[in-house]
Each structure stands twice: as structure tokens, then as C-alpha cells.
XYZ file of C-alpha atoms in Angstrom:
527
model
C -9.618 41.753 24.502
C -7.411 38.735 25.171
C -3.869 37.755 24.216
C -1.716 34.636 24.362
C 1.235 34.479 26.742
C 4.388 32.417 26.222
C 7.054 31.858 28.873
C 10.101 29.726 28.031
C 13.056 29.083 30.314
C 16.148 27.787 28.490
C 18.584 25.743 30.595
C 21.490 23.357 30.431
C 20.423 19.717 29.940
C 18.095 18.645 32.744
C 18.238 15.165 34.278
C 15.646 13.085 32.416
C 13.679 12.215 35.549
C 13.204 15.903 36.366
C 11.798 17.071 33.019
C 8.199 15.809 33.106
C 7.517 16.693 36.773
C 9.000 20.158 36.230
C 6.841 20.717 33.152
C 3.709 19.858 35.130
C 4.846 21.944 38.083
C 5.412 25.009 35.899
C 1.937 24.706 34.407
C 0.304 24.401 37.824
C 2.246 27.268 39.371
C 1.494 29.536 36.421
C -2.218 28.729 36.704
C -2.159 29.454 40.436
C -0.306 32.738 39.860
C -2.840 33.956 37.311
C -5.822 32.947 39.439
C -4.362 34.551 42.550
C -3.859 37.755 40.564
C -7.348 37.739 39.034
C -6.149 37.316 35.459
C -8.637 35.103 33.647
C -7.558 32.760 30.827
C -8.965 30.026 28.635
C -6.329 27.262 28.928
C -2.690 26.465 29.687
C -0.415 24.275 27.575
C 3.001 23.150 28.773
C 6.134 22.218 26.829
C 9.443 20.623 27.748
C 12.653 19.221 26.331
C 15.934 18.415 28.076
C 16.939 22.072 27.555
C 13.762 24.027 28.162
C 10.576 24.355 30.187
C 7.758 26.406 28.717
C 4.118 27.320 29.177
C 1.594 28.994 26.886
C -1.521 30.665 28.266
C -4.318 31.175 25.741
C -6.886 33.965 25.805
C -5.340 35.789 28.740
C -7.334 38.832 29.842
C -5.717 42.199 29.119
C -6.302 43.348 32.695
C -7.195 42.040 36.115
C -10.797 41.650 37.125
C -11.971 44.587 39.272
C -12.093 43.699 42.941
C -15.060 44.492 45.157
C -14.758 42.959 48.591
C -16.805 43.481 51.756
C -15.147 43.482 55.164
C -16.982 43.094 58.456
C -15.669 45.154 61.378
C -16.586 45.673 65.047
C -20.135 45.931 66.349
C -21.747 49.388 66.181
C -21.735 49.701 69.965
C -17.941 49.315 69.886
C -17.437 51.454 66.787
C -19.216 54.533 68.181
C -18.672 56.343 71.459
C -21.363 58.059 73.570
C -21.241 61.197 71.389
C -21.620 59.188 68.184
C -18.004 59.595 67.099
C -16.008 56.730 65.643
C -13.802 55.035 68.199
C -10.168 54.071 67.770
C -11.352 50.509 67.096
C -13.377 51.643 64.099
C -10.662 54.000 62.869
C -8.007 51.294 63.124
C -10.211 48.815 61.269
C -10.767 51.034 58.222
C -7.165 52.238 58.205
C -6.036 48.631 57.965
C -8.118 48.273 54.794
C -6.694 51.431 53.258
C -10.007 53.262 53.676
C -11.457 56.019 55.904
C -14.395 56.305 58.275
C -16.340 57.958 55.440
C -16.548 54.519 53.829
C -18.232 52.894 56.842
C -21.799 51.653 56.693
C -23.729 49.637 59.255
C -25.409 46.328 58.456
C -27.551 44.207 60.681
C -26.361 40.671 61.365
C -28.501 38.430 63.573
C -30.201 41.353 65.211
C -27.089 43.439 65.843
C -25.478 46.147 63.716
C -21.842 45.864 62.602
C -19.376 48.074 60.750
C -18.960 47.156 57.078
C -16.702 48.621 54.422
C -16.502 47.765 50.742
C -13.094 47.896 49.125
C -13.037 48.648 45.427
C -9.885 47.976 43.499
C -9.562 48.558 39.775
C -7.796 45.799 37.879
C -4.234 46.464 36.724
C -3.086 45.916 33.136
C -1.918 42.366 32.453
C 1.609 43.554 31.651
C 1.993 45.016 35.138
C 0.813 41.800 36.770
C 3.023 39.609 34.566
C 6.073 41.339 36.010
C 5.697 38.706 38.748
C 6.570 35.820 36.386
C 10.171 35.574 37.711
C 8.663 34.802 41.125
C 6.788 31.886 39.551
C 9.990 30.530 38.007
C 11.858 30.994 41.261
C 9.189 29.049 43.156
C 9.793 25.826 41.212
C 11.204 23.120 43.458
C 13.654 20.435 42.354
C 15.142 17.312 43.970
C 18.654 18.678 43.381
C 20.034 22.128 42.639
C 23.338 23.797 41.866
C 24.941 27.196 41.643
C 27.243 28.376 38.869
C 29.805 31.041 38.114
C 30.062 33.473 41.033
C 26.336 33.431 41.782
C 25.002 32.663 45.242
C 21.572 31.503 44.056
C 20.829 27.868 43.183
C 18.664 26.256 40.510
C 18.308 22.862 38.883
C 20.704 23.829 36.049
C 22.297 27.054 34.736
C 19.797 29.303 32.945
C 20.681 30.620 29.465
C 17.552 32.269 28.070
C 14.202 33.635 29.203
C 11.534 34.283 26.590
C 8.342 36.081 27.633
C 5.921 37.049 24.855
C 2.443 38.537 25.048
C 1.237 37.690 21.550
C 4.189 39.086 19.564
C 5.313 41.623 22.175
C 8.446 40.769 24.165
C 8.147 41.687 27.846
C 11.139 42.953 29.821
C 12.003 41.193 33.076
C 14.963 39.601 34.830
C 15.318 36.136 36.310
C 18.497 35.218 38.160
C 21.153 36.796 35.927
C 19.198 36.551 32.654
C 17.228 39.349 30.972
C 14.185 38.285 28.999
C 13.738 38.672 25.271
C 12.494 36.560 22.378
C 15.671 34.536 21.784
C 15.516 30.750 22.202
C 18.099 28.087 21.442
C 17.635 25.399 18.831
C 19.011 21.852 18.860
C 22.499 21.765 20.357
C 24.094 20.378 17.165
C 21.569 20.803 14.361
C 20.025 24.150 15.264
C 21.016 27.646 16.261
C 19.675 30.536 18.275
C 16.344 31.721 16.911
C 13.839 34.510 17.446
C 10.406 33.382 18.619
C 8.006 35.482 16.551
C 4.965 35.186 18.791
C 3.368 32.997 21.435
C 1.433 31.183 18.692
C 4.473 30.476 16.496
C 6.547 28.935 19.311
C 6.397 25.304 18.225
C 7.017 26.013 14.528
C 9.847 28.451 15.200
C 11.655 25.763 17.218
C 10.801 22.975 14.775
C 12.826 24.855 12.117
C 15.791 24.505 14.504
C 15.222 20.752 15.044
C 13.459 21.029 18.390
C 10.114 19.310 19.016
C 8.983 21.291 22.042
C 5.740 19.379 22.627
C 6.628 16.353 24.755
C 3.538 14.420 23.671
C 4.441 14.971 20.026
C 7.959 13.658 20.682
C 6.507 10.632 22.451
C 4.194 9.934 19.491
C 7.110 10.321 17.061
C 9.199 7.785 18.977
C 6.370 5.255 19.159
C 5.493 5.682 15.478
C 9.131 5.259 14.448
C 9.454 2.105 16.561
C 6.223 0.741 15.057
C 7.649 1.404 11.592
C 10.779 -0.593 12.506
C 8.599 -3.428 13.803
C 6.677 -3.535 10.520
C 9.705 -3.340 8.248
C 11.786 -5.865 10.209
C 8.952 -8.212 11.276
C 9.900 -7.951 14.941
C 8.327 -6.932 18.246
C 9.852 -4.157 20.347
C 9.262 -3.966 24.111
C 8.145 -0.346 24.557
C 8.571 -0.096 28.303
C 6.606 2.985 29.510
C 9.256 4.066 32.027
C 12.058 3.715 29.488
C 9.980 5.552 26.881
C 9.461 8.452 29.265
C 13.188 8.578 30.038
C 14.231 8.484 26.383
C 11.599 11.108 25.572
C 13.324 13.461 28.017
C 16.816 12.800 26.647
C 16.138 14.022 23.101
C 14.809 17.148 21.398
C 14.546 15.704 17.886
C 14.067 11.904 18.011
C 15.112 9.421 15.360
C 14.729 5.724 16.213
C 17.007 3.078 14.705
C 17.734 -0.624 15.116
C 21.175 -2.035 15.868
C 22.572 -5.568 16.040
C 24.868 -7.632 18.263
C 26.474 -11.063 17.858
C 24.145 -14.025 18.408
C 26.717 -15.666 20.698
C 25.634 -13.321 23.491
C 22.177 -14.924 23.470
C 23.746 -17.767 25.476
C 23.923 -15.370 28.415
C 20.712 -15.237 30.516
C 18.090 -12.951 29.015
C 17.918 -10.853 32.186
C 21.579 -9.894 31.773
C 21.080 -8.849 28.158
C 17.906 -6.900 28.943
C 19.570 -5.121 31.869
C 22.584 -4.225 29.725
C 20.370 -2.800 26.999
C 17.538 -1.235 28.943
C 19.013 -0.042 32.244
C 22.531 0.816 31.133
C 22.175 1.929 27.500
C 18.500 3.050 27.379
C 17.825 0.655 24.480
C 14.502 -1.021 23.736
C 14.572 -4.822 23.619
C 13.705 -6.593 20.341
C 11.955 -9.994 20.075
C 10.654 -12.210 17.292
C 6.945 -12.805 16.783
C 6.993 -15.699 19.271
C 8.550 -13.559 21.999
C 12.118 -14.891 21.768
C 14.913 -12.379 22.313
C 16.695 -11.360 19.113
C 20.294 -10.089 18.753
C 18.995 -6.579 18.069
C 18.081 -3.413 19.909
C 16.237 -0.187 19.169
C 17.599 3.149 20.322
C 16.586 6.766 19.777
C 19.045 9.326 18.518
C 18.869 13.012 19.470
C 19.067 14.174 15.871
C 17.971 13.464 12.309
C 18.801 10.620 9.919
C 22.055 12.103 8.619
C 25.052 9.792 9.233
C 22.748 7.345 11.005
C 24.923 4.373 10.045
C 27.798 5.871 12.026
C 25.508 6.343 15.004
C 24.340 2.729 14.784
C 27.920 1.437 14.677
C 28.857 3.555 17.677
C 25.923 2.276 19.720
C 26.678 -1.315 18.752
C 30.289 -0.881 19.852
C 29.267 0.502 23.246
C 26.748 -2.293 23.808
C 29.243 -5.029 22.925
C 31.494 -3.826 25.740
C 28.605 -4.281 28.207
C 27.711 -7.688 26.760
C 31.329 -8.818 26.962
C 31.256 -8.019 30.671
C 28.038 -9.976 31.099
C 29.363 -12.986 29.190
C 32.609 -12.966 31.174
C 30.915 -12.809 34.570
C 28.351 -15.449 33.566
C 31.095 -17.978 32.876
C 33.398 -16.946 35.722
C 30.669 -16.956 38.380
C 29.808 -20.565 37.587
C 33.285 -21.551 38.825
C 32.430 -20.239 42.304
C 30.932 -22.351 45.071
C 27.929 -21.152 47.055
C 29.444 -22.302 50.348
C 32.572 -20.218 49.748
C 30.532 -17.120 48.918
C 28.315 -17.565 51.985
C 31.406 -17.829 54.196
C 32.695 -14.522 52.829
C 29.463 -12.743 53.784
C 30.763 -12.513 57.354
C 33.233 -9.919 56.020
C 30.552 -7.873 54.212
C 28.926 -5.119 56.275
C 25.140 -4.957 56.398
C 25.445 -1.681 58.311
C 28.315 -0.502 60.464
C 26.050 -0.143 63.514
C 24.281 -3.467 62.939
C 26.897 -5.936 61.773
C 27.634 -8.183 58.824
C 25.400 -9.658 56.165
C 26.103 -13.065 57.646
C 24.648 -11.942 60.989
C 21.649 -10.413 59.251
C 21.001 -13.706 57.451
C 21.322 -15.658 60.707
C 18.662 -13.492 62.398
C 16.421 -13.729 59.343
C 16.818 -17.504 59.454
C 15.581 -17.654 63.055
C 12.635 -15.399 62.169
C 11.886 -17.541 59.101
C 11.770 -20.677 61.242
C 9.326 -18.988 63.632
C 7.156 -17.743 60.735
C 7.140 -21.184 59.067
C 5.489 -22.626 62.169
C 3.175 -19.649 62.571
C 1.739 -19.742 59.031
C 1.766 -23.543 58.792
C 4.344 -24.424 56.134
C 4.652 -28.098 55.267
C 7.727 -30.125 56.175
C 9.081 -29.873 52.618
C 8.438 -26.133 52.504
C 10.133 -25.637 55.872
C 13.140 -27.617 54.690
C 13.431 -25.510 51.523
C 13.014 -22.348 53.587
C 15.792 -23.303 55.983
C 18.183 -23.986 53.110
C 17.273 -20.751 51.320
C 17.659 -18.712 54.512
C 21.173 -20.061 55.013
C 22.456 -18.934 51.603
C 20.077 -16.348 50.133
C 22.506 -13.404 49.925
C 25.384 -15.313 48.319
C 24.950 -13.790 44.861
C 25.912 -10.352 46.180
C 29.519 -11.531 45.968
C 29.312 -12.725 42.363
C 30.912 -10.721 39.597
C 27.627 -10.381 37.732
C 25.743 -8.747 40.604
C 28.788 -6.627 41.374
C 28.574 -5.239 37.830
C 24.768 -5.288 37.448
C 23.314 -4.773 40.907
C 19.793 -4.751 39.454
C 20.189 -8.524 39.033
C 20.535 -9.367 42.726
C 18.256 -12.270 43.522
C 17.673 -12.973 39.840
C 21.206 -14.266 39.393
C 21.002 -15.917 42.804
C 18.153 -18.068 41.490
C 20.023 -18.988 38.308
C 23.317 -19.787 40.019
C 21.513 -21.808 42.700
C 19.813 -23.964 40.072
C 23.109 -24.459 38.250
C 24.671 -25.528 41.562
C 21.996 -28.188 42.055
C 19.753 -26.448 44.570
C 16.080 -27.414 44.508
C 13.713 -25.138 42.594
C 11.796 -23.891 45.701
C 15.116 -22.811 47.261
C 16.245 -20.982 44.126
C 12.865 -19.292 43.673
C 12.862 -18.084 47.275
C 16.288 -16.483 46.753
C 14.838 -14.409 43.928
C 11.513 -13.663 45.637
C 12.930 -12.467 48.962
C 13.569 -9.048 47.385
C 9.894 -8.669 46.472
C 8.085 -6.356 46.436
C 10.835 -4.012 45.296
C 8.563 -0.955 45.118
C 5.413 0.335 46.807
C 3.141 -1.432 44.329
C 5.664 -3.983 43.027
C 5.077 -7.659 42.289
C 4.717 -9.875 45.383
C 6.295 -13.304 46.006
C 4.240 -16.105 44.485
C 5.475 -19.021 46.591
C 4.975 -19.542 50.315
C 8.673 -20.235 50.834
C 9.649 -17.047 49.019
C 7.018 -15.049 50.875
C 8.196 -16.200 54.308
C 11.842 -15.519 53.458
C 10.882 -12.056 52.207
C 8.988 -11.418 55.456
C 11.914 -12.607 57.582
C 14.440 -10.487 55.697
C 12.273 -7.352 55.857
C 11.327 -7.860 59.517
C 14.945 -8.151 60.626
C 15.857 -5.132 58.506
C 13.094 -3.094 60.136
C 13.819 -4.191 63.704
C 17.610 -3.961 63.333
C 17.654 -0.395 62.084
C 15.182 0.721 64.736
C 17.193 -1.060 67.431
C 20.318 0.990 66.705
C 18.369 4.239 66.514
C 18.247 4.579 62.716
C 14.583 5.535 62.700
C 12.972 7.392 59.746
C 11.921 10.939 60.496
C 9.615 13.004 58.329
C 10.248 12.231 54.678
C 13.796 11.065 55.415
C 13.966 7.281 54.980
C 17.424 6.418 53.589
C 17.134 2.695 54.325
C 13.688 2.310 52.688
C 12.084 1.049 55.901
C 8.667 2.327 54.824
C 8.862 0.260 51.665
C 9.975 -2.788 53.644
C 7.118 -2.372 56.114
C 4.567 -1.885 53.368
C 5.931 -5.062 51.771
C 5.428 -6.969 55.038
C 1.805 -5.879 55.267
C 1.098 -6.603 51.581
C 2.628 -10.111 51.742
C 0.663 -11.066 54.865
C -2.517 -9.788 53.257
C -1.844 -11.470 49.905
C -1.395 -14.921 51.432
C -4.233 -14.474 53.907
C -1.955 -15.016 56.882
C -4.006 -13.476 59.683
C -1.125 -12.824 62.066
C -1.889 -10.081 64.641
C 0.875 -7.525 64.165
C 1.319 -6.743 67.854
C 1.598 -10.456 68.630
C 4.079 -10.962 65.783
C 6.324 -8.106 66.940
C 6.113 -9.208 70.596
C 7.255 -12.704 69.649
C 10.109 -11.397 67.519
C 11.364 -9.328 70.455
C 11.389 -12.520 72.530
C 13.840 -14.154 70.119
C 17.483 -14.283 71.135
C 20.474 -13.517 68.881
C 24.187 -13.404 69.550
C 24.695 -10.475 67.150
C 22.029 -7.986 68.223
C 19.334 -7.323 70.785
C 16.167 -5.775 69.391
C 15.071 -2.491 70.999
C 12.554 0.373 70.546
C 9.554 -1.957 70.257
C 7.023 0.803 70.869
C 8.492 2.938 68.081
C 8.393 -0.075 65.739
C 4.705 -0.655 66.461
C 3.882 3.012 65.903
C 5.821 2.958 62.626
C 3.994 -0.149 61.384
C 0.635 1.342 62.370
């Protein structure tokens, strides 16, 4: 006879980036727990919202499988003394297995007899085994944790409810300072506390309280609602997968809607508008059928359609404040001169142990000049590289990048073009940040690629030289990502530069601001 098991942990709102990994982790740990305890089951389904993590096990056996396990002990010549009595070695062996010498038998292995015992263990009822569920919940790991009230324990967020049902039977157990039952919480504003009738009624019981517990169902709802907006408004919505996953984990009952902003803001660069909407407000970007940005956005409300017009107005008001900032900085930054901003970089710290950004740029410029000759850049490319290397961090001191740091490099390219810089120079300013992730987009121009290499190489060598060397998983300055970027760029452009030769030559370079050190550690790190 089998039953279905439901375990739901109700918490305060989880950070969006934690929800999906925690849901998967709970499912895996529950599966491991059941397998380790010899409780067979058909399948495991996981659930999550910002305020709950849950798992349902279908067709769970009503008791453990019986255990029959053979254990090999000492050789017979060691197990018996001259009179044929069991020695202390044999007695100690069986005692360690919870058995007696009466259970010993001898089996021949490769021509010699050995002590063997067979341990029989009857399976326990499932309810007894499931008393270990709190240990499963306690074993979940999180990137951050907290403690609350007067408790000494820590968890990702305060726990409010624990529901453990075996079919329709509520099991008694304690986790942290919460006693289990069948009570779960509905939507924070639209729902109320509810009784979960059984493991099988979980989703429907919560749906009545405006909670869609199945994350895939919520995802499908959001996508379908956005598609409906596209069809009714004759627009295209950029459904960014990362943004979709974040929004999915911010809501329990999604309702998508479209808002509007003044067309005057379309004069601001598209990247500024997209960053304001996507990164800061979690809005989806709206375009016309030709791909042009429209003065609209799509957002997802954590609730139903009641009073939706008020919600739309509120979201529009919040967005306008961000767009006003972007418009202001766009116009004000154009009054600045690149030369003045570059001069101020000498007062901006790259790292307190390494020096200023100006000194970092100077070293990168020397490295860029060496690399230009090594990889065979043309005279025009070398000229563009030298100019880019002398100014490429200037946009860090603009108001726009100060407000929207995601736009570093991007605004540098735009402001450089507006200031009359040549296109290869401006492009290199943007591309020197690439790749910005382990599998991110690489620079597409040789000038940008060399500047990116120079910037990353000085970063790597500088931090190592002052003893800021990554250890274990600790890499606060993203030196692994920088090094991976170096390797990927060299490979992408087919620049067959021996790494040991490259590093040796860089250590031969001379700078007023810093002397490179720890070459051996650098080589080992790159390898």
C-alpha cells in the first residue's frame, strides 16, 4: 500500500534568486533522504513561491524495505583458537554488527574460509522514518541566512508554517520553533490562512487563496498573459529569460499589464531606457513590429485584476522618476569634456593597495602597446588602440554611469562618439569590459579585444602582486572570470601567444606605479 506525502515550509518572502535553486535543492535532498532510508516512491514534484518551498512524493511505500546484508569478517584461522572456540577478533566483529557468534557461518573465498554474518533488519513504518524530515529541511544550504527573535539558529528567512501530510493525515514534528500541522498561508493580501486537506489537494487548496504554487504554471501564466497583450496591442515584448525567472519568483498570483511613458524619453539612448525598465523596475521592454522601442512597458502584478488601473498608474509614476534621472544625466554628461574626466581618474582608487584608476590605465596602455605588436595590429589599429587606452575609463565619472553602473562602457562609447572620437576608439571603450560573464559575448574588433586583454591582464597581475590572491571559492575581485576572458579572447581571435612567454614579457615591463610580483602563482592560476 502506498500513500502520497506533502511537505510545505512557509517562510517570509525569499529573495527571488534563491527560490528556484532552493526548490530544486529540496526535491533532491528529499529524494536522497528517502533512498537512504529505503523508502521507495514513484516520483517527486516540487513547488515554490516567494513565501513557500514544498515537495510532494507520490506512491510512497508504507514501510521501509527489509534489509538483508552480508558482512565479511576475519579468516577462519583467526576467528577460531586451537580448541575451536571463537576468538576475541570474531566476538568483536559480530558484536559490532549487533549480532552474536551464533550467527556466524564460514564461506570459502579464493580457497580460504572467512567469517560471514547476515544482518536482517525489518523495515520500519513510513511514519517513523518520516520523523527525520526536519533534518532534511535543516540541511538546505543558502547563500545568506539570518536569525530572528531570540533564536540562536539561522535560516534563509523566518519560518511561519510547516505542513506535513501523508495523504490526508497530518504528521506531528517540529522544525526550528514551528510545530507541524496542515495550516498554510494564502496570498499576503488576497488570501488567508487555509487548511490543506490532503497531499493531493495542495495546489487547489492554495489556488482558492490566490496562490499558484506550481512555478511552471506561474511561468506559463505570465507568458500567456504577455502574449495576449502582444496580440491585443499589436506589439512585441522582449521576454528576457532571466527577467522572467526573477519576476516568476516575486509573485504568487501573476497578472501582467502594460503601462505607458511619455514619448519624449525616447530621445534618451535605448540602453538607458532598457536598463531603467528591466534592471531597476523588473519591467519587460515593448517594441513595435519592426523592433523599434515603444513608450510602453509590461509588468507583472502580484495579485488579480482588481484596481489594476491604480497599479498601472503607480508603476508609471515610479518609472518616470527613473527616466527623468536618465534624461537629466544624458544632457548634463554631454557638457563634460573627456580630458577633464580622464584627469580626475588620478583621484579615483582602483584598489587601496594598488593605486588609482589612472595608474591602472597607464599600465594597461603599456601592455596594450606590447600586445599590438605581438598580435600584429595595423598602424591604424594601433593608433586607435593607443587613444582608447588613454581614455577608456572616463565614463565612470559621468552622472549616467554613477546612477546606472550597468551602463559602464556602453555610455563611454556613446559619449566618445558625441565628442568626436573615431568609431574604433569608441567601440573599444565598450568592448574592453567583455566578456562580462563566464560565457558572455566576446569583443568583435581587434582593437577592443587587445584593450580588453590589456585591462584584464593588468587587473590579474596587479592583484596578485599585492597578495590579493583567490583562495578556494573566494574570488571577490572576479580574477577567475578575468582570466577565463583572457583565454577565450586569445582563442577566439586565433592569437597563438604562448602563455608562459606572454606572462614572462609582462613581468619584464617597467611601471612607475607598481612592480609585478608572484609570477609563479599567476602561472599556476592561469593553468
